[in-house]
Short mmCIF file of C-alpha atoms in Angstrom, two decimals:
data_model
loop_
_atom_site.label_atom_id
_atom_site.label_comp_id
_atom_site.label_asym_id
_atom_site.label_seq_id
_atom_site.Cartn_x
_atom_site.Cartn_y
_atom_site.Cartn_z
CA UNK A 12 12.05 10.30 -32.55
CA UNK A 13 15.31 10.61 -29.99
CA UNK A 14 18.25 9.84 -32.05
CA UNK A 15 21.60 8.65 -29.89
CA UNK A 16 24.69 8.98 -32.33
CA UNK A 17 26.80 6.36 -30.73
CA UNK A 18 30.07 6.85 -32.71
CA UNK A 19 31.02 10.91 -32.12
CA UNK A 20 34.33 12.05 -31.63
CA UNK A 21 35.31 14.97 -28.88
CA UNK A 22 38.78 16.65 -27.98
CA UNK A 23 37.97 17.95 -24.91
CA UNK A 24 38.18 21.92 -24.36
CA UNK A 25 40.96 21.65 -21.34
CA UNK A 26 43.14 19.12 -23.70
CA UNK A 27 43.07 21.64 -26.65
CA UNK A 28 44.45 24.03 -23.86
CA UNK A 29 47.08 22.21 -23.23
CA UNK A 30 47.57 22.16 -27.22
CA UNK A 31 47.73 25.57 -27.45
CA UNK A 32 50.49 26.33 -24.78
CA UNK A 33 52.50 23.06 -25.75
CA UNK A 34 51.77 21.41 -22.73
CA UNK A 35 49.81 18.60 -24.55
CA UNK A 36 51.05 14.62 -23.85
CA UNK A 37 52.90 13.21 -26.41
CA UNK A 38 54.13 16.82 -28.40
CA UNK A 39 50.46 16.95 -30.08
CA UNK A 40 50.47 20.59 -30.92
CA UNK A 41 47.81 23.20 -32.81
CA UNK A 42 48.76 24.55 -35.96
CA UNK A 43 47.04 27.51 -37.92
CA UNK A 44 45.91 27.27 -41.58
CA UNK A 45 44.25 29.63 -43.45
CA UNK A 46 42.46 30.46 -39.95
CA UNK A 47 41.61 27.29 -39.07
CA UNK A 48 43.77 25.28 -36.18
CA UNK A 49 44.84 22.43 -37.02
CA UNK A 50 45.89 19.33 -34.54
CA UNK A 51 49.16 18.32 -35.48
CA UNK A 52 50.50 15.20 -34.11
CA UNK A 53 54.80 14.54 -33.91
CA UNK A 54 54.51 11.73 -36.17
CA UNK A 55 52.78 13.55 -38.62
CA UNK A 56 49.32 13.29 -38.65
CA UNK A 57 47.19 15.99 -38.73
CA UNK A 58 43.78 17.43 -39.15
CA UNK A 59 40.97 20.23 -38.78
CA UNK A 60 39.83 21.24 -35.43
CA UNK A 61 36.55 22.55 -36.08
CA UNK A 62 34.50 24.58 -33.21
CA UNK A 63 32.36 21.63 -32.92
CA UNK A 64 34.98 19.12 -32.03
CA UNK A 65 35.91 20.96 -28.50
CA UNK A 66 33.57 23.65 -27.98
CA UNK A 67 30.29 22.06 -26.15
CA UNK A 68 27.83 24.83 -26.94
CA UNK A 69 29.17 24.23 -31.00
CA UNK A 70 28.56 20.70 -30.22
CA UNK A 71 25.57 21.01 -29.21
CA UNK A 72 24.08 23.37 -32.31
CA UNK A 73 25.72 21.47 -34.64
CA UNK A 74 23.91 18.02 -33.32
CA UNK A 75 20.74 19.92 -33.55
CA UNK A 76 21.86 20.56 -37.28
CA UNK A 77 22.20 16.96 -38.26
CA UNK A 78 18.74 16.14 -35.96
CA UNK A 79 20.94 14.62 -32.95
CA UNK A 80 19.58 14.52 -29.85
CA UNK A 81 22.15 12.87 -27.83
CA UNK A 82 25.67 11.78 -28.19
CA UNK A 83 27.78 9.21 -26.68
CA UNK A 84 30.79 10.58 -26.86
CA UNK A 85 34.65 9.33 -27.38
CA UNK A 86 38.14 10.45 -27.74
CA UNK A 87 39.76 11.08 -31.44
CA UNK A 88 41.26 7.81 -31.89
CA UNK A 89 44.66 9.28 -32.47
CA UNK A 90 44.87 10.42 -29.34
CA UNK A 91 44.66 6.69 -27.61
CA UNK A 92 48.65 7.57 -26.96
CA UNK A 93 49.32 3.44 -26.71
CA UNK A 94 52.66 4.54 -28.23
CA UNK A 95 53.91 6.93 -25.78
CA UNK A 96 55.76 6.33 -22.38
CA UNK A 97 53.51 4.35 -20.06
CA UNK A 98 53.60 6.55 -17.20
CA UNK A 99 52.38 9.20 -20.00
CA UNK A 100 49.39 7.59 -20.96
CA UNK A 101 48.34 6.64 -17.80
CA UNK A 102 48.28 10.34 -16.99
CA UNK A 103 46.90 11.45 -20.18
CA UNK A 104 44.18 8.97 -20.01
CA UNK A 105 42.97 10.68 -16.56
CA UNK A 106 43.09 13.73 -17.91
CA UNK A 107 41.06 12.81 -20.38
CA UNK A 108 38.26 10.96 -19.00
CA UNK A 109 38.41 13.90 -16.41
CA UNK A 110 37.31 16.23 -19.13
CA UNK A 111 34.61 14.41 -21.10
CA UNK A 112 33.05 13.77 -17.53
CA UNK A 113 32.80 17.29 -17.23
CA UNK A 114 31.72 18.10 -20.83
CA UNK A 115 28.83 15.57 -20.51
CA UNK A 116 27.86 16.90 -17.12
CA UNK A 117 27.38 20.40 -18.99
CA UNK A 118 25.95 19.10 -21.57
CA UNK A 119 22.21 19.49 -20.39
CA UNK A 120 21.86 15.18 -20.58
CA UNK A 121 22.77 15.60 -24.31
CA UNK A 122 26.17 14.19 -24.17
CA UNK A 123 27.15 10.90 -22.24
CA UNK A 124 30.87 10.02 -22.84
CA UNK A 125 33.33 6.62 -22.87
CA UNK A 126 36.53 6.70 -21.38
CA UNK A 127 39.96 6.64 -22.97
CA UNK A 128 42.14 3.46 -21.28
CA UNK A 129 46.13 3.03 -20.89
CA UNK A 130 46.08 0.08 -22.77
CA UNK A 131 49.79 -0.53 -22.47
CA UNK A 132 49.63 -0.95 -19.12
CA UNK A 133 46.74 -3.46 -18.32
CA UNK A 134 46.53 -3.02 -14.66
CA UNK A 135 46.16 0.87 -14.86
CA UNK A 136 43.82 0.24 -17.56
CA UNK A 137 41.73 -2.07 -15.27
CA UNK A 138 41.93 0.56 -12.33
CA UNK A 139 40.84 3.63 -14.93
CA UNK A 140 38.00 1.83 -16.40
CA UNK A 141 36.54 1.29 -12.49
CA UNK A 142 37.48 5.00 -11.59
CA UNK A 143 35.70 6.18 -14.82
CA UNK A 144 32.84 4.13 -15.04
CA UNK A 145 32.80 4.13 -10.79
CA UNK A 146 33.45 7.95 -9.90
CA UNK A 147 33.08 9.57 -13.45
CA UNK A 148 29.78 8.03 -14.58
CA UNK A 149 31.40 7.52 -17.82
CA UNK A 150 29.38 4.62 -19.98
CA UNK A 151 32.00 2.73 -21.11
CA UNK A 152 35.45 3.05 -23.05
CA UNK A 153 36.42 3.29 -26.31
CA UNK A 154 39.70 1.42 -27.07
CA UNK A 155 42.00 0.58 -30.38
CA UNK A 156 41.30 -3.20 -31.64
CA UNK A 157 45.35 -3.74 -30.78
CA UNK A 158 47.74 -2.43 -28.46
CA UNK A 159 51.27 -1.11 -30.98
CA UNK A 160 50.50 -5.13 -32.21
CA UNK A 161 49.36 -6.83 -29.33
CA UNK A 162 45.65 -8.07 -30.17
CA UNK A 163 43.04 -7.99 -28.23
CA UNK A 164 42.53 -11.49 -27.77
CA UNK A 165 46.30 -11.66 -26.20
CA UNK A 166 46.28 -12.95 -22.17
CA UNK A 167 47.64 -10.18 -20.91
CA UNK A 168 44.86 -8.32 -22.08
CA UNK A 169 42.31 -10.15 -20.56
CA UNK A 170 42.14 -8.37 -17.12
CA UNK A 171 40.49 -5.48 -19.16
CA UNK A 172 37.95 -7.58 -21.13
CA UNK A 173 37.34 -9.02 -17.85
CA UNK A 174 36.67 -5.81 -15.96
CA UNK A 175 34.38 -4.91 -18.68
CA UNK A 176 32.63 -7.91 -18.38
CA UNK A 177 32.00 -7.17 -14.72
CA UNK A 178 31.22 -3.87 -14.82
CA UNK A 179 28.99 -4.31 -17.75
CA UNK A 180 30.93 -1.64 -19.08
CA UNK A 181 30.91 -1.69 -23.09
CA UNK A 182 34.14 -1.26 -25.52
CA UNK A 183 34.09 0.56 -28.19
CA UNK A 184 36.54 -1.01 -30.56
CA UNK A 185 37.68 2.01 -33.01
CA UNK A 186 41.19 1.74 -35.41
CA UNK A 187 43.82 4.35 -35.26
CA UNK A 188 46.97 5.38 -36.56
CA UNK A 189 48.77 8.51 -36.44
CA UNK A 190 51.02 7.80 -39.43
CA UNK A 191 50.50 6.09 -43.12
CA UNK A 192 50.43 2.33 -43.41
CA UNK A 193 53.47 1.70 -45.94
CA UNK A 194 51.81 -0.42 -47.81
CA UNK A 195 48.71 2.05 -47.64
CA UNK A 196 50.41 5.51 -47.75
CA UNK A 197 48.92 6.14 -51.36
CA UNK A 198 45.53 7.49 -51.80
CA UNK A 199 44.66 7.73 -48.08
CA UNK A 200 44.00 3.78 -48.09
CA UNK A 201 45.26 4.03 -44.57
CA UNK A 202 42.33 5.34 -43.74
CA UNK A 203 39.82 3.73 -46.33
CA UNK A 204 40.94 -0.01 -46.41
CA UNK A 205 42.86 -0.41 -43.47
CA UNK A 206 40.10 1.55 -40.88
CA UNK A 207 37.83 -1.12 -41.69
CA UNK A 208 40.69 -4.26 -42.57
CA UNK A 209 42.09 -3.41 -38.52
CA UNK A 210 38.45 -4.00 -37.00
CA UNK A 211 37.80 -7.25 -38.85
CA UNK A 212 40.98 -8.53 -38.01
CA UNK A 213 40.51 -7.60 -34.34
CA UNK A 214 37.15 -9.01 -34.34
CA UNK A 215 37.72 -12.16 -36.55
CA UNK A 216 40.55 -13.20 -33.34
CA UNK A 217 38.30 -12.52 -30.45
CA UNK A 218 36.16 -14.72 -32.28
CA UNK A 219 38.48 -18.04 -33.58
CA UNK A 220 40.86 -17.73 -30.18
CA UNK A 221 38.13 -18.17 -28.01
CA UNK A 222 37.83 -15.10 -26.59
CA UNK A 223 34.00 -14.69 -26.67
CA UNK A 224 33.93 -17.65 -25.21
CA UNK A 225 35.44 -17.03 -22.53
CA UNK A 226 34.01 -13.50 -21.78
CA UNK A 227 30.10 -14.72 -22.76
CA UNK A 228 28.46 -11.15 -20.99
CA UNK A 229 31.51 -8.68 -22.53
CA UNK A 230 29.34 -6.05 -24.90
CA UNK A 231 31.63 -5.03 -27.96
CA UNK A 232 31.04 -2.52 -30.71
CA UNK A 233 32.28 -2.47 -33.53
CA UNK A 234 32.64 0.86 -35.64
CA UNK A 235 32.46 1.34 -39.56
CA UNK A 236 29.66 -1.26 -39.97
CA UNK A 237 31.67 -3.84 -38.78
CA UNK A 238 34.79 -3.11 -41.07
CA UNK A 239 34.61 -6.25 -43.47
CA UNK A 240 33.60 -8.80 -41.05
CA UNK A 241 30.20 -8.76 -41.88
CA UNK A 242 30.95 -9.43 -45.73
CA UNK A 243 33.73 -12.26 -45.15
CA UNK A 244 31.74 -14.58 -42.76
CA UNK A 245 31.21 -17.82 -44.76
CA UNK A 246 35.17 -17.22 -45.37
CA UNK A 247 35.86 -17.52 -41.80
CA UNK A 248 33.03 -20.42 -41.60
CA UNK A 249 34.57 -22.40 -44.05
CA UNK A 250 37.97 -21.74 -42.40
CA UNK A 251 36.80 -23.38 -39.08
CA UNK A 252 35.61 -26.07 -41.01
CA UNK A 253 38.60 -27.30 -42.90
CA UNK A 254 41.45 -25.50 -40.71
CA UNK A 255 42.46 -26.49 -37.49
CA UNK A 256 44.10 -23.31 -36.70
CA UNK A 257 40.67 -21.67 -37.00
CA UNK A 258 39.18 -24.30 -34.40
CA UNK A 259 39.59 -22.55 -31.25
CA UNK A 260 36.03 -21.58 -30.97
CA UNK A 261 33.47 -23.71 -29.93
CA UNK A 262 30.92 -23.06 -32.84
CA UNK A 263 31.14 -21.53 -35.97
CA UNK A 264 32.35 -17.93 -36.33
CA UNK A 265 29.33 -16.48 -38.05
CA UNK A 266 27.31 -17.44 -35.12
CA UNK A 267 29.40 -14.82 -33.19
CA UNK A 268 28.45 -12.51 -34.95
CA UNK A 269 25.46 -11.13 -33.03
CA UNK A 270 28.03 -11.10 -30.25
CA UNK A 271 28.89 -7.61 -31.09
CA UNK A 272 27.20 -3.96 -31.68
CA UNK A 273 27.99 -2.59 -35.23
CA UNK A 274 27.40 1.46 -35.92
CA UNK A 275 25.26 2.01 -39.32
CA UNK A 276 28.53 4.05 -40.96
CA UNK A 277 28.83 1.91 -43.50
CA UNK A 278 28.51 4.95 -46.58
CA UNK A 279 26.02 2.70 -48.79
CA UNK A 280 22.45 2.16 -47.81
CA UNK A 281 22.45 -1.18 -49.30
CA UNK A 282 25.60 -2.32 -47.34
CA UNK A 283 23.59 -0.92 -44.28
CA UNK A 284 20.59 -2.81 -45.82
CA UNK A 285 22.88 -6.24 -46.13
CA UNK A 286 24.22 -5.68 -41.89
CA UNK A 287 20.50 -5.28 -40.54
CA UNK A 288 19.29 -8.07 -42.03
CA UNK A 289 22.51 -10.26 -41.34
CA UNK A 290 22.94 -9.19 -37.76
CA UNK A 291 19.63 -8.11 -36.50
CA UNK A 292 18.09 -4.30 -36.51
CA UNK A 293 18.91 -4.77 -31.93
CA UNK A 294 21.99 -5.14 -32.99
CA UNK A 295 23.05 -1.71 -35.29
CA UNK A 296 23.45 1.39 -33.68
CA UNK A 297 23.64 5.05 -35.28
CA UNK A 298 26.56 6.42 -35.64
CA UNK A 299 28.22 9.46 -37.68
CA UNK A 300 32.23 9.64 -37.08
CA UNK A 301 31.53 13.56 -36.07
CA UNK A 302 33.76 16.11 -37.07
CA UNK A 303 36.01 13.37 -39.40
CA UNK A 304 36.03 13.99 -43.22
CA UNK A 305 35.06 10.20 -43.18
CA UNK A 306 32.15 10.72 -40.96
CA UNK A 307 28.44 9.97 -42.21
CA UNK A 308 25.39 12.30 -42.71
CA UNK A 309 21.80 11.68 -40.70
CA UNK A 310 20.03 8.27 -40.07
CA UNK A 311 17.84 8.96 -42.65
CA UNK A 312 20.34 9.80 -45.10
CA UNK A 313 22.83 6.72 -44.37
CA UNK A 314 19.55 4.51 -44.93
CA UNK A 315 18.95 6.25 -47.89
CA UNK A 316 15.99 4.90 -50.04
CA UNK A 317 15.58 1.91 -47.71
CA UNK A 318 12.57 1.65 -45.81
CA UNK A 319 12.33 0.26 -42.05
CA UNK A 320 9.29 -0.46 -40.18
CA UNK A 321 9.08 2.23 -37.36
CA UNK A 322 10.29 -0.69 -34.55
CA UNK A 323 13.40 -1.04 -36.76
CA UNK A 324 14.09 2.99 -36.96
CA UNK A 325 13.63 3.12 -33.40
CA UNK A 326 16.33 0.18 -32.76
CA UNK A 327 18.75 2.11 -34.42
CA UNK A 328 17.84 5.66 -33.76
CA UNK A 329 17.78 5.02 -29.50
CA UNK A 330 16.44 1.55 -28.74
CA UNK A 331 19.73 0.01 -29.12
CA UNK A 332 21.98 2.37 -27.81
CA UNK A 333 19.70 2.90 -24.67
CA UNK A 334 20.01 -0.95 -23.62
CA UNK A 335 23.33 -0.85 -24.81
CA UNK A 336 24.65 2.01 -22.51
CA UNK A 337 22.42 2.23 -19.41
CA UNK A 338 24.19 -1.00 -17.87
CA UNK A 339 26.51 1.26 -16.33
CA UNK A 340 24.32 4.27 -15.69
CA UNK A 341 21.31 5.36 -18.38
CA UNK A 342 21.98 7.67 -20.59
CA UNK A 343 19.61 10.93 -19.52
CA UNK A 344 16.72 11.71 -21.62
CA UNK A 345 16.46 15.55 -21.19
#
């Protein structure tokens, strides 16, 4: 069976370049340790940089290790740059999306790829999603579920939502940081509670503003199972039912919640169990986090002992993903 891991992470070879002679946006710099480079980011941040995270040919044997066959894939989150100059990101952004076009057009048809967006800057972000999706045959974008604060469902992000819309381009919505949480510095709970707390806040305000309302064709996906949306939805119900500053969307919130795509990285078989059956198996999509330490094993392995009917394995695996991203372009099957 074709398997599409939808959630797969990429620094692309000619960015790492610019890493290694310090001509990188935003000061992100290599480091060496114990023979391995590191990525090393000026607030802090930092983290492996395995072969298979720039190299395409690694990528490529180390898909065929976990029983991949194709990859949609995205920028490391901590290089969405929403916090550097503007004029910065708008160039680092084309850089970027100029080099995962390339990777995925040397991939063989193995690797499709979503762009990277200036998000502070709406109107560039408009124009780059058209030039990637237009001219790069890029499938989509992958963007943080704020902007440095400003949430999604603010209006003066709505010219993005609404080019998506119209170019039946996808978002991937996927948290970042590139510094602890205070309140979350201990124990890496940045990472492990507020991942997962940033999309279900993100998601839970598209929802009660309106927002889905008003953008009723705009595909989202939502990584990390969903975050904790999926396990709080008779919260928000009973929210909209007794609070009118939950009211402002026209039905009740759990029935948005086949609105959105959620990836089946959830790191429990029975929480992956609980999403297909609350959401719908055309509405999960594989997905592994590739190269993070947080990142999740093969399909079979993240369902563990639980059994799917071969239509629900293939909804997952390729189904899914295939009518998800070929709105913009189909994803090659070589």
């Amino acid at each position: 069976m074709r398997i599409i891991d939808t959630h797969a992470h990429v620094i692309p070879p000619g960015v790492v370049a610019a890493m290694r002679v310090g001509d990188a946006p935003d000061g992100i710099a290599l480091d060496n340790v114990d023979g391995t480079p590191w990525v090393v980011h000026r607030q802090g941040y930092r983290y492996p940089l395995p072969a298979h995270f720039h190299d395409l040919t690694a990528r490529l044997a180390h898909m065929d290790t976990m029983g991949i066959s194709e990859a949609v894939v995205s920028i490391a989150p901590p290089m969405f740059l929403y916090w550097a100059d503007v004029a910065e990101g708008v160039d680092a952004a084309r850089l970027v999306n100029d080099e995962l076009a390339r990777m995925a057009r040397d991939s063989g048809g193995r690797l499709s790829a979503l762009a990277t967006l200036p998000m502070r800057d709406p109107d560039a972000a408009v124009a780059e999603l058209r030039r990637a999706v237009g001219e790069l045959g890029l499938r989509g974008a992958e963007i943080g579920p704020h902007v440095e604060g400003v949430q999604l469902d603010h209006v003066g992000l709505r010219p993005v939502l609404a080019a998506a819309q119209e170019l039946r381009a996808p978002l991937l919505l996927h948290p970042y940081y590139v510094g602890a949480e205070p309140e979350l510095a201990d124990f890496y709970l940045t990472n492990l509670l507020g991942n997962p707390w940033q999309t279900a806040v993100c998601a839970a305000r598209l929802i009660l503003s309106g927002t889905l309302d008003r953008f009723p064709s705009l595909d989202l996906v939502l990584v990390h199972g969903g975050g904790h949306l999926p396990y709080q939805h008779g919260r928000l119900d009973r929210g909209h039912e007794v609070r009118s500053e939950a009211q402002g969307c026209r039905d009740l919130p759990s029935s948005y919640l086949r609105r959105f795509h959620y990836d089946s990285l959830t790191h429990d078989p029975g929480a992956l169990r609980f999403l297909l059956e609350l959401v719908g198996a055309d509405r999960v999509v594989y997905g592994t986090d590739v190269p993070f330490d947080m990142g999740g094993g093969p399909l079979a392995e993240q369902l563990g002992g639980y059994r799917v009917d071969d239509d629900v394995s293939a909804c997952v695996a390729h189904r899914n993903a295939d009518r998800l991203f070929t709105s913009t372009g189909a994803i090659s099957h070589g």
